[in-house]
PDB file of C-alpha atoms and ligand atoms in Angstrom:
ATOM      1  CA  MET A 762     102.900 -49.863 -48.405  1.00  0.00           C
ATOM      2  CA  ALA A 763      99.258 -49.976 -49.544  1.00  0.00           C
ATOM      3  CA  GLU A 764      99.849 -47.564 -52.413  1.00  0.00           C
ATOM      4  CA  GLN A 765     102.417 -49.987 -53.856  1.00  0.00           C
ATOM      5  CA  PHE A 766      99.554 -52.216 -54.992  1.00  0.00           C
ATOM      6  CA  ARG A 767      96.830 -51.892 -57.585  1.00  0.00           C
ATOM      7  CA  THR A 768      93.920 -54.173 -58.325  1.00  0.00           C
ATOM      8  CA  CYS A 769      93.749 -55.561 -61.843  1.00  0.00           C
ATOM      9  CA  PRO A 770      90.383 -54.434 -63.286  1.00  0.00           C
ATOM     10  CA  THR A 771      90.070 -57.614 -65.390  1.00  0.00           C
ATOM     11  CA  THR A 772      91.091 -60.398 -62.982  1.00  0.00           C
ATOM     12  CA  GLY A 773      90.646 -58.670 -59.629  1.00  0.00           C
ATOM     13  CA  LEU A 774      94.150 -59.821 -58.629  1.00  0.00           C
ATOM     14  CA  LYS A 775      96.300 -57.599 -56.421  1.00  0.00           C
ATOM     15  CA  VAL A 776      99.383 -56.417 -58.330  1.00  0.00           C
ATOM     16  CA  HIS A 777     102.569 -55.248 -56.564  1.00  0.00           C
ATOM     17  CA  LEU A 778     103.676 -52.243 -58.664  1.00  0.00           C
ATOM     18  CA  PRO A 779     107.496 -52.712 -58.344  1.00  0.00           C
ATOM     19  CA  ALA A 780     106.979 -56.378 -59.314  1.00  0.00           C
ATOM     20  CA  GLU A 781     104.825 -55.320 -62.277  1.00  0.00           C
ATOM     21  CA  THR A 782     107.600 -53.034 -63.596  1.00  0.00           C
ATOM     22  CA  LEU A 783     110.164 -55.832 -63.277  1.00  0.00           C
ATOM     23  CA  ILE A 784     107.829 -58.293 -65.022  1.00  0.00           C
ATOM     24  CA  LYS A 785     107.392 -55.814 -67.892  1.00  0.00           C
ATOM     25  CA  VAL A 786     111.092 -55.003 -68.379  1.00  0.00           C
ATOM     26  CA  ASN A 787     112.080 -58.686 -68.306  1.00  0.00           C
ATOM     27  CA  ALA A 788     109.316 -59.560 -70.789  1.00  0.00           C
ATOM     28  CA  VAL A 789     110.340 -56.689 -73.100  1.00  0.00           C
ATOM     29  CA  ALA A 790     114.017 -57.783 -72.946  1.00  0.00           C
ATOM     30  CA  ALA A 791     112.857 -61.320 -73.811  1.00  0.00           C
ATOM     31  CA  VAL A 792     110.967 -60.106 -76.882  1.00  0.00           C
ATOM     32  CA  VAL A 793     113.944 -57.984 -78.013  1.00  0.00           C
ATOM     33  CA  CYS A 794     116.154 -61.116 -77.837  1.00  0.00           C
ATOM     34  CA  LEU A 795     113.496 -63.071 -79.741  1.00  0.00           C
ATOM     35  CA  LEU A 796     113.501 -60.415 -82.471  1.00  0.00           C
ATOM     36  CA  VAL A 797     117.319 -60.363 -82.752  1.00  0.00           C
ATOM     37  CA  GLY A 798     117.451 -64.190 -82.796  1.00  0.00           C
ATOM     38  CA  GLY A 799     114.527 -64.334 -85.230  1.00  0.00           C
ATOM     39  CA  LEU A 800     116.150 -61.867 -87.621  1.00  0.00           C
ATOM     40  CA  ALA A 801     119.369 -63.906 -87.484  1.00  0.00           C
ATOM     41  CA  ALA A 802     117.253 -67.036 -88.179  1.00  0.00           C
ATOM     42  CA  LEU A 803     115.839 -65.497 -91.347  1.00  0.00           C
ATOM     43  CA  LEU A 804     119.289 -64.486 -92.568  1.00  0.00           C
ATOM     44  CA  ILE A 805     120.873 -67.902 -91.939  1.00  0.00           C
ATOM     45  CA  LEU A 806     117.822 -69.522 -93.524  1.00  0.00           C
ATOM     46  CA  LEU A 807     118.311 -67.401 -96.644  1.00  0.00           C
ATOM     47  CA  THR A 808     121.948 -68.495 -96.658  1.00  0.00           C
ATOM     48  CA  ARG A 809     121.076 -72.191 -96.370  1.00  0.00           C
ATOM     49  CA  TRP A 810     118.743 -71.788 -99.352  1.00  0.00           C
ATOM     50  CA  PRO A 811     121.100 -72.629-102.240  1.00  0.00           C
ATOM     51  CA  ALA A 812     119.303 -70.397-104.757  1.00  0.00           C
ATOM     52  CA  ILE A 813     119.858 -67.315-102.566  1.00  0.00           C
ATOM     53  CA  HIS A 814     122.975 -68.081-100.480  1.00  0.00           C
ATOM     54  CA  LEU A 815     122.818 -64.614 -98.881  1.00  0.00           C
ATOM     55  CA  LEU A 816     125.800 -64.456 -96.521  1.00  0.00           C
ATOM     56  CA  ASP A 817     129.471 -65.417 -96.714  1.00  0.00           C
ATOM     57  CA  GLU A 818     130.851 -68.103 -94.394  1.00  0.00           C
ATOM     58  CA  GLU A 819     132.118 -65.618 -91.781  1.00  0.00           C
ATOM     59  CA  TRP A 820     128.737 -63.878 -91.337  1.00  0.00           C
ATOM     60  CA  PHE A 821     126.828 -67.177 -91.516  1.00  0.00           C
ATOM     61  CA  TYR A 822     128.626 -68.490 -88.419  1.00  0.00           C
ATOM     62  CA  ARG A 823     128.412 -65.171 -86.572  1.00  0.00           C
ATOM     63  CA  LEU A 824     124.634 -65.076 -87.064  1.00  0.00           C
ATOM     64  CA  LEU A 825     124.238 -68.796 -86.364  1.00  0.00           C
ATOM     65  CA  THR A 826     125.955 -68.237 -82.983  1.00  0.00           C
ATOM     66  CA  ALA A 827     123.842 -65.146 -82.239  1.00  0.00           C
ATOM     67  CA  HIS A 828     120.686 -67.030 -83.271  1.00  0.00           C
ATOM     68  CA  ALA A 829     121.413 -69.984 -80.991  1.00  0.00           C
ATOM     69  CA  LEU A 830     122.338 -67.850 -77.959  1.00  0.00           C
ATOM     70  CA  ASP A 831     119.434 -65.404 -78.319  1.00  0.00           C
ATOM     71  CA  MET A 832     116.800 -68.063 -79.052  1.00  0.00           C
ATOM     72  CA  LEU A 833     117.876 -70.855 -76.741  1.00  0.00           C
ATOM     73  CA  ILE A 834     119.298 -68.880 -73.798  1.00  0.00           C
ATOM     74  CA  ALA A 835     118.504 -65.149 -73.649  1.00  0.00           C
ATOM     75  CA  TRP A 836     114.861 -64.979 -74.792  1.00  0.00           C
ATOM     76  CA  ILE A 837     113.810 -68.029 -72.815  1.00  0.00           C
ATOM     77  CA  ILE A 838     115.532 -67.042 -69.554  1.00  0.00           C
ATOM     78  CA  PHE A 839     114.358 -63.403 -69.626  1.00  0.00           C
ATOM     79  CA  PHE A 840     110.819 -64.662 -70.185  1.00  0.00           C
ATOM     80  CA  GLU A 841     111.181 -67.251 -67.429  1.00  0.00           C
ATOM     81  CA  VAL A 842     112.258 -64.553 -64.979  1.00  0.00           C
ATOM     82  CA  ALA A 843     109.192 -62.477 -65.932  1.00  0.00           C
ATOM     83  CA  GLY A 844     107.038 -65.600 -65.416  1.00  0.00           C
ATOM     84  CA  LEU A 845     108.644 -66.415 -62.053  1.00  0.00           C
ATOM     85  CA  TYR A 846     108.030 -62.880 -60.754  1.00  0.00           C
ATOM     86  CA  PHE A 847     104.432 -63.009 -62.042  1.00  0.00           C
ATOM     87  CA  GLY A 848     103.758 -66.375 -60.414  1.00  0.00           C
ATOM     88  CA  SER A 849     105.340 -65.516 -57.073  1.00  0.00           C
ATOM     89  CA  THR A 850     103.675 -62.101 -56.690  1.00  0.00           C
ATOM     90  CA  VAL A 851     100.491 -61.526 -58.702  1.00  0.00           C
ATOM     91  CA  LEU A 852      99.184 -65.097 -58.585  1.00  0.00           C
ATOM     92  CA  LEU A 853     100.035 -65.487 -54.895  1.00  0.00           C
ATOM     93  CA  ASN A 854      98.616 -62.087 -53.929  1.00  0.00           C
ATOM     94  CA  ASN A 855     102.090 -61.247 -52.720  1.00  0.00           C
ATOM     95  CA  ARG A 856     104.782 -58.557 -52.910  1.00  0.00           C
ATOM     96  CA  LEU A 857     108.302 -58.879 -54.303  1.00  0.00           C
ATOM     97  CA  PRO A 858     110.593 -58.884 -51.252  1.00  0.00           C
ATOM     98  CA  ALA A 859     113.491 -56.839 -52.710  1.00  0.00           C
ATOM     99  CA  PRO A 860     112.754 -54.990 -55.977  1.00  0.00           C
ATOM    100  CA  LYS A 861     116.286 -53.500 -55.926  1.00  0.00           C
ATOM    101  CA  VAL A 862     117.710 -57.021 -56.082  1.00  0.00           C
ATOM    102  CA  GLY A 863     115.404 -57.632 -59.048  1.00  0.00           C
ATOM    103  CA  TRP A 864     116.876 -54.580 -60.794  1.00  0.00           C
ATOM    104  CA  VAL A 865     120.459 -55.660 -60.064  1.00  0.00           C
ATOM    105  CA  ALA A 866     119.664 -59.092 -61.548  1.00  0.00           C
ATOM    106  CA  PHE A 867     118.035 -57.515 -64.596  1.00  0.00           C
ATOM    107  CA  ILE A 868     120.958 -55.127 -65.231  1.00  0.00           C
ATOM    108  CA  LEU A 869     123.468 -57.991 -64.894  1.00  0.00           C
ATOM    109  CA  MET A 870     121.495 -60.014 -67.455  1.00  0.00           C
ATOM    110  CA  VAL A 871     121.170 -57.077 -69.869  1.00  0.00           C
ATOM    111  CA  VAL A 872     124.873 -56.157 -69.634  1.00  0.00           C
ATOM    112  CA  GLY A 873     125.846 -59.845 -69.983  1.00  0.00           C
ATOM    113  CA  GLY A 874     123.523 -60.251 -72.977  1.00  0.00           C
ATOM    114  CA  ALA A 875     124.921 -57.084 -74.590  1.00  0.00           C
ATOM    115  CA  PHE A 876     128.524 -58.315 -74.175  1.00  0.00           C
ATOM    116  CA  ILE A 877     127.585 -61.681 -75.701  1.00  0.00           C
ATOM    117  CA  ASN A 878     125.785 -60.192 -78.721  1.00  0.00           C
ATOM    118  CA  TYR A 879     128.460 -57.551 -79.280  1.00  0.00           C
ATOM    119  CA  THR A 880     131.385 -59.990 -79.279  1.00  0.00           C
ATOM    120  CA  VAL A 881     129.496 -62.458 -81.478  1.00  0.00           C
ATOM    121  CA  LEU A 882     128.406 -59.850 -84.039  1.00  0.00           C
ATOM    122  CA  VAL A 883     131.846 -58.208 -84.356  1.00  0.00           C
ATOM    123  CA  GLY A 884     133.371 -61.639 -84.967  1.00  0.00           C
ATOM    124  CA  GLN A 885     135.228 -62.071 -81.654  1.00  0.00           C
ATOM    125  CA  ALA A 886     133.175 -65.077 -80.550  1.00  0.00           C
ATOM    126  CA  THR A 887     132.126 -67.213 -83.507  1.00  0.00           C
ATOM    127  CA  VAL A 888     132.086 -70.315 -81.322  1.00  0.00           C
ATOM    128  CA  ALA A 889     128.490 -71.529 -81.791  1.00  0.00           C
ATOM    129  CA  PHE A 890     127.572 -73.431 -78.616  1.00  0.00           C
ATOM    130  CA  THR A 891     131.102 -74.238 -77.513  1.00  0.00           C
ATOM    131  CA  SER A 892     131.462 -71.856 -74.553  1.00  0.00           C
ATOM    132  CA  TYR A 893     134.026 -74.176 -72.945  1.00  0.00           C
ATOM    133  CA  VAL A 894     137.692 -75.170 -73.321  1.00  0.00           C
ATOM    134  CA  PRO A 895     139.776 -74.241 -75.249  1.00  0.00           C
ATOM    135  CA  LEU A 896     137.932 -70.895 -74.720  1.00  0.00           C
ATOM    136  CA  LYS A 897     138.637 -69.505 -78.178  1.00  0.00           C
ATOM    137  CA  ALA A 898     136.324 -66.506 -77.937  1.00  0.00           C
ATOM    138  CA  SER A 899     137.174 -63.037 -76.580  1.00  0.00           C
ATOM    139  CA  PRO A 900     137.255 -62.709 -72.725  1.00  0.00           C
ATOM    140  CA  LEU A 901     134.398 -60.190 -72.989  1.00  0.00           C
ATOM    141  CA  TYR A 902     132.193 -62.991 -74.321  1.00  0.00           C
ATOM    142  CA  TYR A 903     132.895 -65.234 -71.310  1.00  0.00           C
ATOM    143  CA  LEU A 904     132.425 -62.257 -68.971  1.00  0.00           C
ATOM    144  CA  GLY A 905     129.046 -61.731 -70.650  1.00  0.00           C
ATOM    145  CA  ILE A 906     128.107 -65.387 -70.063  1.00  0.00           C
ATOM    146  CA  ILE A 907     129.124 -65.111 -66.378  1.00  0.00           C
ATOM    147  CA  LEU A 908     127.229 -61.836 -65.811  1.00  0.00           C
ATOM    148  CA  PHE A 909     124.123 -63.221 -67.500  1.00  0.00           C
ATOM    149  CA  ALA A 910     124.283 -66.414 -65.419  1.00  0.00           C
ATOM    150  CA  VAL A 911     124.832 -64.548 -62.125  1.00  0.00           C
ATOM    151  CA  GLY A 912     121.905 -62.221 -62.961  1.00  0.00           C
ATOM    152  CA  ALA A 913     119.622 -65.151 -63.806  1.00  0.00           C
ATOM    153  CA  LEU A 914     120.575 -67.041 -60.623  1.00  0.00           C
ATOM    154  CA  THR A 915     119.994 -63.894 -58.541  1.00  0.00           C
ATOM    155  CA  ALA A 916     116.518 -63.556 -60.074  1.00  0.00           C
ATOM    156  CA  ILE A 917     115.769 -67.219 -59.296  1.00  0.00           C
ATOM    157  CA  GLY A 918     116.931 -66.733 -55.672  1.00  0.00           C
ATOM    158  CA  HIS A 919     114.647 -63.697 -55.492  1.00  0.00           C
ATOM    159  CA  PHE A 920     111.751 -65.850 -56.706  1.00  0.00           C
ATOM    160  CA  PHE A 921     112.333 -68.356 -53.879  1.00  0.00           C
ATOM    161  CA  ALA A 922     112.515 -65.458 -51.384  1.00  0.00           C
ATOM    162  CA  ALA A 923     109.128 -64.259 -52.706  1.00  0.00           C
ATOM    163  CA  LEU A 924     107.679 -67.742 -52.072  1.00  0.00           C
ATOM    164  CA  VAL A 925     108.888 -67.604 -48.451  1.00  0.00           C
ATOM    165  CA  VAL A 926     107.303 -64.156 -48.021  1.00  0.00           C
ATOM    166  CA  ALA A 927     104.026 -65.428 -49.546  1.00  0.00           C
ATOM    167  CA  LYS A 928     103.948 -68.372 -47.137  1.00  0.00           C
ATOM    168  CA  ASN A 929     104.600 -66.153 -44.107  1.00  0.00           C
ATOM    169  CA  LEU A 930     102.044 -63.542 -45.189  1.00  0.00           C
ATOM    170  CA  ARG A 931      99.456 -66.261 -45.476  1.00  0.00           C
ATOM    171  CA  GLY A 932     100.451 -67.523 -42.032  1.00  0.00           C
ATOM    172  CA  ILE A 933     100.105 -64.024 -40.601  1.00  0.00           C
ATOM    173  CA  ALA A 934      96.693 -63.603 -42.252  1.00  0.00           C
ATOM    174  CA  ALA A 935      95.600 -66.940 -40.761  1.00  0.00           C
ATOM    175  CA  ASN A 936      96.921 -65.834 -37.364  1.00  0.00           C
ATOM    176  CA  ARG A 937      94.855 -62.666 -37.549  1.00  0.00           C
ATOM    177  CA  HIS A 938      91.771 -64.902 -37.800  1.00  0.00           C
ATOM    178  CA  LEU A 939      93.122 -66.983 -34.947  1.00  0.00           C
ATOM    179  CA  TRP A 940      93.590 -63.989 -32.651  1.00  0.00           C
ATOM    180  CA  SER A 941      90.137 -62.597 -33.428  1.00  0.00           C
ATOM    181  CA  HIS A 942      88.706 -66.087 -32.708  1.00  0.00           C
ATOM    182  CA  VAL A 943      90.566 -66.182 -29.379  1.00  0.00           C
ATOM    183  CA  ARG A 944      89.342 -62.713 -28.440  1.00  0.00           C
ATOM    184  CA  ARG A 945      85.757 -63.424 -29.516  1.00  0.00           C
ATOM    185  CA  ASN A 946      85.539 -66.683 -27.600  1.00  0.00           C
ATOM    186  CA  ASN A 947      87.625 -65.514 -24.660  1.00  0.00           C
ATOM    187  CA  CYS A 948      89.640 -68.746 -24.721  1.00  0.00           C
ATOM    188  CA  SER A 949      93.187 -69.179 -23.488  1.00  0.00           C
ATOM    189  CA  LEU A 950      95.881 -69.852 -26.044  1.00  0.00           C
ATOM    190  CA  HIS A 951      96.786 -73.412 -26.836  1.00  0.00           C
ATOM    191  CA  SER A 952     100.573 -73.944 -26.944  1.00  0.00           C
ATOM    192  CA  SER A 953     100.541 -74.985 -30.627  1.00  0.00           C
ATOM    193  CA  ALA A 954      98.576 -71.813 -31.438  1.00  0.00           C
ATOM    194  CA  ARG A 955     101.173 -69.779 -29.582  1.00  0.00           C
ATOM    195  CA  ARG A 956     103.910 -71.442 -31.599  1.00  0.00           C
ATOM    196  CA  SER A 957     101.991 -70.805 -34.774  1.00  0.00           C
ATOM    197  CA  PHE A 958     101.856 -67.103 -33.942  1.00  0.00           C
ATOM    198  CA  LEU A 959     105.618 -66.950 -33.606  1.00  0.00           C
ATOM    199  CA  TYR A 960     106.281 -69.223 -36.581  1.00  0.00           C
ATOM    200  CA  PRO A 961     103.272 -68.804 -38.889  1.00  0.00           C
ATOM    201  CA  ASP A 962     102.351 -72.279 -39.997  1.00  0.00           C
ATOM    202  CA  LEU A 963      98.960 -73.052 -41.459  1.00  0.00           C
ATOM    203  CA  SER A 964      98.860 -76.636 -40.242  1.00  0.00           C
ATOM    204  CA  LEU A 965      99.249 -75.557 -36.599  1.00  0.00           C
ATOM    205  CA  VAL A 966      96.528 -72.962 -36.989  1.00  0.00           C
ATOM    206  CA  CYS A 967      94.224 -75.547 -38.575  1.00  0.00           C
ATOM    207  CA  ARG A 968      94.978 -78.017 -35.774  1.00  0.00           C
ATOM    208  CA  TYR A 969      94.131 -75.314 -33.237  1.00  0.00           C
ATOM    209  CA  PHE A 970      90.757 -74.659 -34.839  1.00  0.00           C
ATOM    210  CA  ALA A 971      90.059 -78.383 -35.125  1.00  0.00           C
ATOM    211  CA  THR A 972      90.617 -78.956 -31.382  1.00  0.00           C
ATOM    212  CA  HIS A 973      89.002 -75.720 -30.171  1.00  0.00           C
ATOM    213  CA  ARG A 974      85.760 -75.572 -32.091  1.00  0.00           C
ATOM    214  CA  SER A 975      83.320 -73.515 -30.054  1.00  0.00           C
TER     215      SER A 975
HETATM  216  C1  HEM B2130     112.819 -70.512 -80.036  1.00  0.00           C
HETATM  217  C2  HEM B2130     112.995 -71.010 -81.253  1.00  0.00           C
HETATM  218  C3  HEM B2130     114.330 -71.474 -81.768  1.00  0.00           C
HETATM  219  C4  HEM B2130     115.386 -72.009 -81.114  1.00  0.00           C
HETATM  220  C5  HEM B2130     115.505 -72.293 -79.618  1.00  0.00           C
HETATM  221  C6  HEM B2130     116.412 -72.269 -82.098  1.00  0.00           C
HETATM  222  C7  HEM B2130     117.651 -72.811 -81.791  1.00  0.00           C
HETATM  223  C8  HEM B2130     118.602 -73.148 -82.734  1.00  0.00           C
HETATM  224  C9  HEM B2130     119.879 -73.749 -82.453  1.00  0.00           C
HETATM  225  C10 HEM B2130     120.373 -74.140 -81.068  1.00  0.00           C
HETATM  226  C11 HEM B2130     120.519 -73.920 -83.625  1.00  0.00           C
HETATM  227  C12 HEM B2130     121.889 -74.566 -83.816  1.00  0.00           C
HETATM  228  C13 HEM B2130     122.954 -73.518 -83.667  1.00  0.00           C
HETATM  229  C14 HEM B2130     124.348 -74.056 -83.771  1.00  0.00           C
HETATM  230  O1  HEM B2130     124.587 -75.018 -84.546  1.00  0.00           O
HETATM  231  O2  HEM B2130     125.211 -73.509 -83.077  1.00  0.00           O
HETATM  232  C15 HEM B2130     119.681 -73.410 -84.667  1.00  0.00           C
HETATM  233  C16 HEM B2130     120.018 -73.405 -86.004  1.00  0.00           C
HETATM  234  C17 HEM B2130     119.201 -72.906 -86.972  1.00  0.00           C
HETATM  235  N1  HEM B2130     117.963 -72.309 -86.818  1.00  0.00           N
HETATM  236 FE1  HEM B2130     116.985 -72.066 -85.093  1.00  0.00          FE
HETATM  237  N2  HEM B2130     115.962 -71.892 -83.321  1.00  0.00           N
HETATM  238  C18 HEM B2130     114.703 -71.404 -83.180  1.00  0.00           C
HETATM  239  C19 HEM B2130     113.887 -70.893 -84.170  1.00  0.00           C
HETATM  240  C20 HEM B2130     114.213 -70.842 -85.508  1.00  0.00           C
HETATM  241  C21 HEM B2130     113.369 -70.321 -86.555  1.00  0.00           C
HETATM  242  C22 HEM B2130     111.973 -69.760 -86.339  1.00  0.00           C
HETATM  243  C23 HEM B2130     114.050 -70.460 -87.728  1.00  0.00           C
HETATM  244  C24 HEM B2130     113.633 -70.098 -89.131  1.00  0.00           C
HETATM  245  C25 HEM B2130     113.090 -68.950 -89.449  1.00  0.00           C
HETATM  246  C26 HEM B2130     115.327 -71.054 -87.413  1.00  0.00           C
HETATM  247  C27 HEM B2130     116.305 -71.320 -88.333  1.00  0.00           C
HETATM  248  C28 HEM B2130     117.494 -71.948 -88.064  1.00  0.00           C
HETATM  249  C29 HEM B2130     118.473 -72.304 -89.062  1.00  0.00           C
HETATM  250  C30 HEM B2130     118.360 -72.064 -90.567  1.00  0.00           C
HETATM  251  C31 HEM B2130     119.546 -72.903 -88.397  1.00  0.00           C
HETATM  252  C32 HEM B2130     120.837 -73.432 -89.024  1.00  0.00           C
HETATM  253  C33 HEM B2130     120.674 -74.871 -89.353  1.00  0.00           C
HETATM  254  C34 HEM B2130     121.944 -75.381 -89.996  1.00  0.00           C
HETATM  255  O3  HEM B2130     122.504 -74.687 -90.822  1.00  0.00           O
HETATM  256  O4  HEM B2130     122.349 -76.488 -89.645  1.00  0.00           O
HETATM  257  N3  HEM B2130     115.393 -71.265 -86.065  1.00  0.00           N
HETATM  258  N4  HEM B2130     118.509 -72.941 -84.103  1.00  0.00           N
END
């Protein structure tokens, strides 16, 4: 397990390597979406400029839809997932509980995002932000939305799981101190301390130390 971590030479923080890879791929996917949405922004901007009026009506609405979805949904959510993994692992000195789940979530989001962009750019889903009834776009577009949403929700669930792991690891670390204190001072275990060993809970450990100061 120990080799799955490295220490950041700049901040001194412990970095879980599988989490680091997932943070990177989600951040890169976010920037790719930002670039696609940004390029579409420039093209629709040049169309709105009366002197240039670059695109015809059909392509204007295709790119307007792609711009809105990539800028408002895809880029932001990919980046949020990267941020959630960073916060729940690196900042909390923690590991990601199930990197494979992280990869499943990422692949679902990438495949969903690809379906969305493909259907929009080939003109099968020029629906702007109306992804609801009467469902005029191609079924592949709605499948893309569902896959992206399921992937994002899986990643968010994974983030909460990482918080639970972080809390328990901290409890276990605190219990290690507790046990060494008990051994050093040869004292019998208080019932709340015993409970705190089974269910790591910082408040119980603190209460134990407060009532058993030697
Ligand atoms: C993260 C940043 C951005 C977000 C979240 C965003 C989001 C949006 C959304 C939701 C729309 C409306 C789409 C629709 O009607 O279906 C829109 C339209 C538009 N955006 Fe952006 N946008 C962003 C950045 C930019 C940038 C940097 C530019 C310029 C280079 C730009 C240029 C435009 C233009 C020209 C329109 C069309 C306005 C119209 O014709 O009414 N956007 N944007």
